[in-house]
Amino acid sequence: MNAFKHLLKTAGSHPPVGTWILSADPLVAEAIGHAGFEWGVLDMEHAPADMMDVVHLLQAVTSTRMVPVVRVPWNDPVTVKRVLDAGATSVMFPFIESADQAQRAVAATRYPPRGVRGVVGMSRASRFGTNLQYLTHADEGLCTIVQIETPDAAERAEAITTVDGVDAVFVGPADLSAAMGHIAHPAHPQVLDLMSRIVQRCKRAGVPVGTVGGTPDAVAQYRAIGFDFVAVGSDLGLMMRGAMNALSALKTQDVDIVHSVTVGTLTGATSHGS
């Protein structure tokens, strides 16, 4: 079974926690994987990752427990073909607006006659030709995740989830809030209400649905809404937050030390003078 689908199936009441890899750096991805995240998105849409970067990222997380999901930059069969040949088994498609677009996404991941994926015998996915059964069984090991990121797509969620081959839905809060006129405010009540309705539609269809929050508190809200899998922040976000918190703490400490020294000096001078 596909590793991501297995993760969702065995999660129970605990939604698997992932994060985003925006750095396109294999060493960072490997470190994040060892931190204990259950899954991670190797991003090609908003990160400077090209095809060789994806190969290196996939290699880097192999030794960790983090299940990789590659987000392609667009619903483009050429890019999807190359990502799959590189060894990706779980693919996320951004900005899916209709059942037709979802069908095209699924087709890009399947070999003919079920789809349009190009065939090659020698690839990293087939272990460089040593897996003789790869071409006949590749479709069985794939996971296709489609993103719902606008109110229009939300209204078509039921049609999207009924497409054969759509294994999970991912709601993008940032784009959804922007499309609703609440850019940079994904926690706006109207956005949360629509996200809740998307969750309900996906659950009626029996399709797992996930999302991402910038902070643990945001993710806790999404868990309460009923999301089946969640991500928190990104490698760069976690790094920057840690760096800024450390710097802020040290700057505050410096002020406290200077204040303490100054007060002590003045107190000592006053006592000596008296």
Coordinates of C-alpha atoms in Angstrom, one line a residue:
M1 CA 0.0 0.0 0.0
N2 CA 1.1 3.6 -0.6
A3 CA 2.9 4.9 2.5
F4 CA 0.8 8.1 2.8
K5 CA -2.5 6.2 2.4
H6 CA -1.3 3.7 5.0
L7 CA -0.5 6.5 7.3
L8 CA -4.0 7.9 7.0
K9 CA -5.6 4.5 7.4
T10 CA -3.7 3.6 10.6
A11 CA -3.9 7.1 12.2
G12 CA -6.9 6.4 14.3
S13 CA -8.0 9.4 16.4
H14 CA -4.7 11.1 16.0
P15 CA -4.4 13.1 12.7
P16 CA -0.9 12.6 11.3
V17 CA 1.2 15.7 11.7
G18 CA 3.4 17.0 8.9
T19 CA 5.1 20.1 7.7
W20 CA 6.3 21.9 4.5
I21 CA 9.8 21.7 3.0
L22 CA 10.3 25.1 1.5
S23 CA 14.0 25.4 1.7
A24 CA 14.6 22.8 -1.2
D25 CA 17.6 21.7 0.9
P26 CA 18.1 18.0 1.4
L27 CA 20.0 18.4 4.7
V28 CA 17.3 20.5 6.2
A29 CA 14.6 18.0 4.9
E30 CA 16.5 15.1 6.4
A31 CA 16.8 16.9 9.8
I32 CA 13.1 17.8 9.8
G33 CA 12.3 14.2 9.0
H34 CA 14.3 13.0 12.0
A35 CA 12.5 15.6 14.2
G36 CA 9.5 13.2 14.1
F37 CA 7.1 14.6 11.6
E38 CA 4.9 11.8 10.1
W39 CA 4.7 13.4 6.6
G40 CA 6.1 16.3 4.8
V41 CA 5.4 18.2 1.5
L42 CA 8.4 18.6 -0.7
D43 CA 7.2 21.8 -2.4
M44 CA 7.7 22.7 -6.1
E45 CA 5.0 25.3 -6.3
H46 CA 6.3 28.0 -3.9
A47 CA 9.8 26.7 -3.3
P48 CA 12.9 26.9 -5.6
A49 CA 13.0 23.2 -6.2
D50 CA 13.7 21.8 -9.6
M51 CA 13.7 18.1 -10.7
M52 CA 17.2 17.3 -9.4
D53 CA 16.3 19.0 -6.1
V54 CA 13.3 16.7 -5.8
V55 CA 15.5 13.6 -6.4
H56 CA 17.9 14.8 -3.6
L57 CA 15.0 15.6 -1.3
L58 CA 13.4 12.2 -1.8
Q59 CA 16.8 10.6 -1.2
A60 CA 17.3 12.7 2.0
V61 CA 14.1 11.7 3.7
T62 CA 14.4 8.0 2.9
S63 CA 16.2 7.3 6.2
T64 CA 13.5 9.2 8.3
R65 CA 10.0 8.3 9.3
M66 CA 8.6 11.3 7.3
V67 CA 6.5 10.2 4.4
P68 CA 7.2 12.5 1.4
V69 CA 4.4 14.2 -0.6
V70 CA 5.6 16.1 -3.7
R71 CA 3.5 19.1 -4.5
V72 CA 3.9 19.9 -8.2
P73 CA 3.8 23.5 -9.4
W74 CA 0.7 23.0 -11.6
N75 CA -1.6 20.3 -13.0
D76 CA 0.8 19.6 -15.8
P77 CA 1.3 16.0 -17.0
V78 CA 4.9 16.7 -18.1
T79 CA 6.0 17.7 -14.6
V80 CA 3.9 15.0 -13.0
K81 CA 5.6 12.4 -15.2
R82 CA 9.0 13.5 -14.3
V83 CA 8.2 13.7 -10.5
L84 CA 6.9 10.1 -10.6
D85 CA 9.9 8.9 -12.6
A86 CA 12.0 10.5 -9.9
G87 CA 10.4 8.2 -7.3
A88 CA 7.5 10.2 -5.8
T89 CA 4.5 8.0 -4.9
S90 CA 2.3 10.7 -3.4
V91 CA 1.6 13.8 -5.4
M92 CA -0.3 16.9 -4.4
F93 CA -2.0 19.1 -7.1
P94 CA -2.6 22.8 -6.4
F95 CA -5.6 24.8 -7.4
I96 CA -8.0 22.1 -8.5
E97 CA -11.3 23.8 -9.4
S98 CA -13.5 21.1 -10.8
A99 CA -14.1 17.4 -11.3
D100 CA -12.7 17.7 -14.8
Q101 CA -9.4 19.1 -13.5
A102 CA -9.3 16.4 -10.9
Q103 CA -9.7 13.8 -13.6
R104 CA -6.8 15.3 -15.5
A105 CA -4.7 15.2 -12.4
V106 CA -5.4 11.5 -11.8
A107 CA -4.8 10.7 -15.5
A108 CA -1.4 12.3 -15.3
T109 CA -0.4 9.8 -12.6
R110 CA -1.6 6.7 -14.4
Y111 CA -0.2 4.7 -17.3
P112 CA -2.3 4.0 -20.3
P113 CA -5.0 2.9 -20.8
R114 CA -6.1 4.4 -17.5
G115 CA -4.2 7.6 -18.0
V116 CA -1.6 9.5 -20.0
R117 CA 1.6 9.0 -18.0
G118 CA 4.6 8.4 -20.4
V119 CA 6.4 5.1 -20.1
V120 CA 10.1 4.6 -19.5
G121 CA 11.9 1.5 -18.4
M122 CA 14.9 3.0 -16.7
S123 CA 14.0 5.4 -13.8
R124 CA 14.6 5.9 -10.2
A125 CA 11.0 4.9 -9.6
S126 CA 11.7 1.4 -11.1
R127 CA 14.9 1.1 -9.2
F128 CA 16.7 1.8 -12.4
G129 CA 15.0 -1.1 -14.2
T130 CA 15.6 -3.7 -11.6
N131 CA 12.0 -3.8 -10.4
L132 CA 10.6 -5.7 -13.3
Q133 CA 7.0 -5.4 -12.0
Y134 CA 7.0 -1.7 -11.7
L135 CA 5.1 -0.8 -14.9
T136 CA 2.3 -3.2 -14.2
H137 CA 1.9 -2.3 -10.5
A138 CA 2.9 1.4 -10.3
D139 CA -0.7 2.7 -10.3
E140 CA -1.5 0.6 -7.2
G141 CA 1.1 2.3 -5.1
L142 CA 0.2 5.9 -5.9
C143 CA -1.7 8.6 -3.9
T144 CA -3.3 11.6 -5.6
I145 CA -4.1 14.6 -3.4
V146 CA -6.0 17.5 -4.8
Q147 CA -6.1 21.0 -3.3
I148 CA -9.2 23.0 -2.9
E149 CA -8.3 26.7 -2.6
T150 CA -11.3 28.8 -3.7
P151 CA -15.0 29.2 -2.8
D152 CA -15.9 27.9 -6.3
A153 CA -13.9 24.7 -5.7
A154 CA -15.4 24.4 -2.3
E155 CA -18.9 24.4 -3.9
R156 CA -17.7 21.6 -6.2
A157 CA -16.1 19.6 -3.5
E158 CA -18.6 16.7 -3.7
A159 CA -18.0 16.4 -7.5
I160 CA -14.3 16.6 -7.0
T161 CA -14.2 13.9 -4.3
T162 CA -16.2 11.4 -6.4
V163 CA -13.5 11.3 -9.1
D164 CA -12.0 7.9 -9.3
G165 CA -8.4 8.1 -8.2
V166 CA -8.7 11.1 -5.9
D167 CA -7.3 9.7 -2.7
A168 CA -7.4 12.8 -0.5
V169 CA -8.2 16.5 -0.5
F170 CA -6.1 19.3 0.9
V171 CA -7.6 22.7 1.8
G172 CA -5.2 25.6 1.3
P173 CA -6.2 28.2 4.0
A174 CA -3.9 31.0 2.6
D175 CA -5.3 31.0 -0.9
L176 CA -8.9 30.2 0.3
S177 CA -8.8 33.3 2.6
A178 CA -7.4 35.4 -0.2
A179 CA -10.1 34.3 -2.6
M180 CA -12.7 35.2 0.0
G181 CA -11.4 38.7 0.5
H182 CA -9.6 38.0 3.7
I183 CA -6.0 37.7 2.6
A184 CA -3.5 37.0 5.4
H185 CA -6.4 36.2 7.7
P186 CA -6.9 32.4 7.4
A187 CA -8.6 32.3 10.8
H188 CA -11.4 34.7 9.8
P189 CA -14.7 33.2 10.9
Q190 CA -16.0 33.1 7.4
V191 CA -12.9 31.2 6.2
L192 CA -13.2 28.7 9.1
D193 CA -16.9 28.2 8.4
L194 CA -16.2 27.3 4.7
M195 CA -13.3 25.0 5.7
S196 CA -15.7 23.2 8.1
R197 CA -18.2 22.8 5.3
I198 CA -15.5 21.4 3.0
V199 CA -14.6 18.9 5.7
Q200 CA -18.2 17.8 6.0
R201 CA -18.5 17.3 2.2
C202 CA -15.3 15.3 2.1
K203 CA -16.3 13.1 5.0
R204 CA -19.7 12.4 3.3
A205 CA -17.7 11.2 0.3
G206 CA -15.4 9.1 2.5
V207 CA -12.3 11.0 1.3
P208 CA -9.6 12.1 3.8
V209 CA -9.1 15.9 4.0
G210 CA -6.1 17.8 5.4
T211 CA -4.8 21.3 5.8
V212 CA -1.9 23.4 7.2
G213 CA -1.7 25.9 10.0
G214 CA 1.1 28.4 10.8
T215 CA 1.1 27.7 14.5
P216 CA 0.2 24.8 16.8
D217 CA -2.9 26.8 18.0
A218 CA -4.1 27.1 14.4
V219 CA -3.6 23.4 13.9
A220 CA -5.6 22.7 17.0
Q221 CA -8.5 24.6 15.6
Y222 CA -8.3 22.6 12.4
R223 CA -8.2 19.4 14.4
A224 CA -11.4 20.5 16.2
I225 CA -13.1 21.1 12.8
G226 CA -12.4 17.5 11.9
F227 CA -9.4 17.5 9.5
D228 CA -8.0 14.0 9.0
F229 CA -4.3 15.1 8.6
V230 CA -2.6 18.4 9.4
A231 CA 0.6 20.2 8.8
V232 CA 2.2 22.9 10.9
G233 CA 4.3 25.6 9.4
S234 CA 7.4 24.8 7.3
D235 CA 11.1 24.2 7.7
L236 CA 11.8 27.8 7.0
G237 CA 9.0 29.0 9.2
L238 CA 10.1 26.8 12.1
M239 CA 13.7 28.0 11.7
M240 CA 12.8 31.7 11.5
R241 CA 10.5 31.5 14.5
G242 CA 13.2 29.8 16.5
A243 CA 15.9 32.3 15.4
M244 CA 13.7 35.3 16.1
N245 CA 12.6 34.0 19.5
A246 CA 16.2 33.3 20.5
L247 CA 17.4 36.7 19.3
S248 CA 14.5 38.5 21.0
A249 CA 15.3 36.7 24.3
L250 CA 18.9 37.6 24.1
K251 CA 18.2 41.2 23.3
T252 CA 15.8 41.4 26.3
Q253 CA 18.4 39.7 28.4
D254 CA 21.0 42.3 27.3
V255 CA 18.6 45.1 28.3
D256 CA 18.0 43.4 31.7
I257 CA 21.8 43.0 32.3
V258 CA 22.6 46.6 31.4
H259 CA 19.7 47.8 33.6
S260 CA 21.0 45.6 36.5
V261 CA 24.5 46.7 36.1
T262 CA 23.5 50.4 35.8
V263 CA 21.3 50.2 38.8
G264 CA 23.9 48.3 40.8
T265 CA 26.6 50.9 39.9
L266 CA 24.4 53.8 40.8
T267 CA 23.3 52.2 44.1
G268 CA 26.9 51.4 45.0
A269 CA 28.0 55.0 44.1
T270 CA 25.2 56.5 46.2
S271 CA 26.0 54.2 49.2
H272 CA 29.7 55.0 49.0
G273 CA 29.0 58.7 48.7
S274 CA 26.8 58.7 51.8

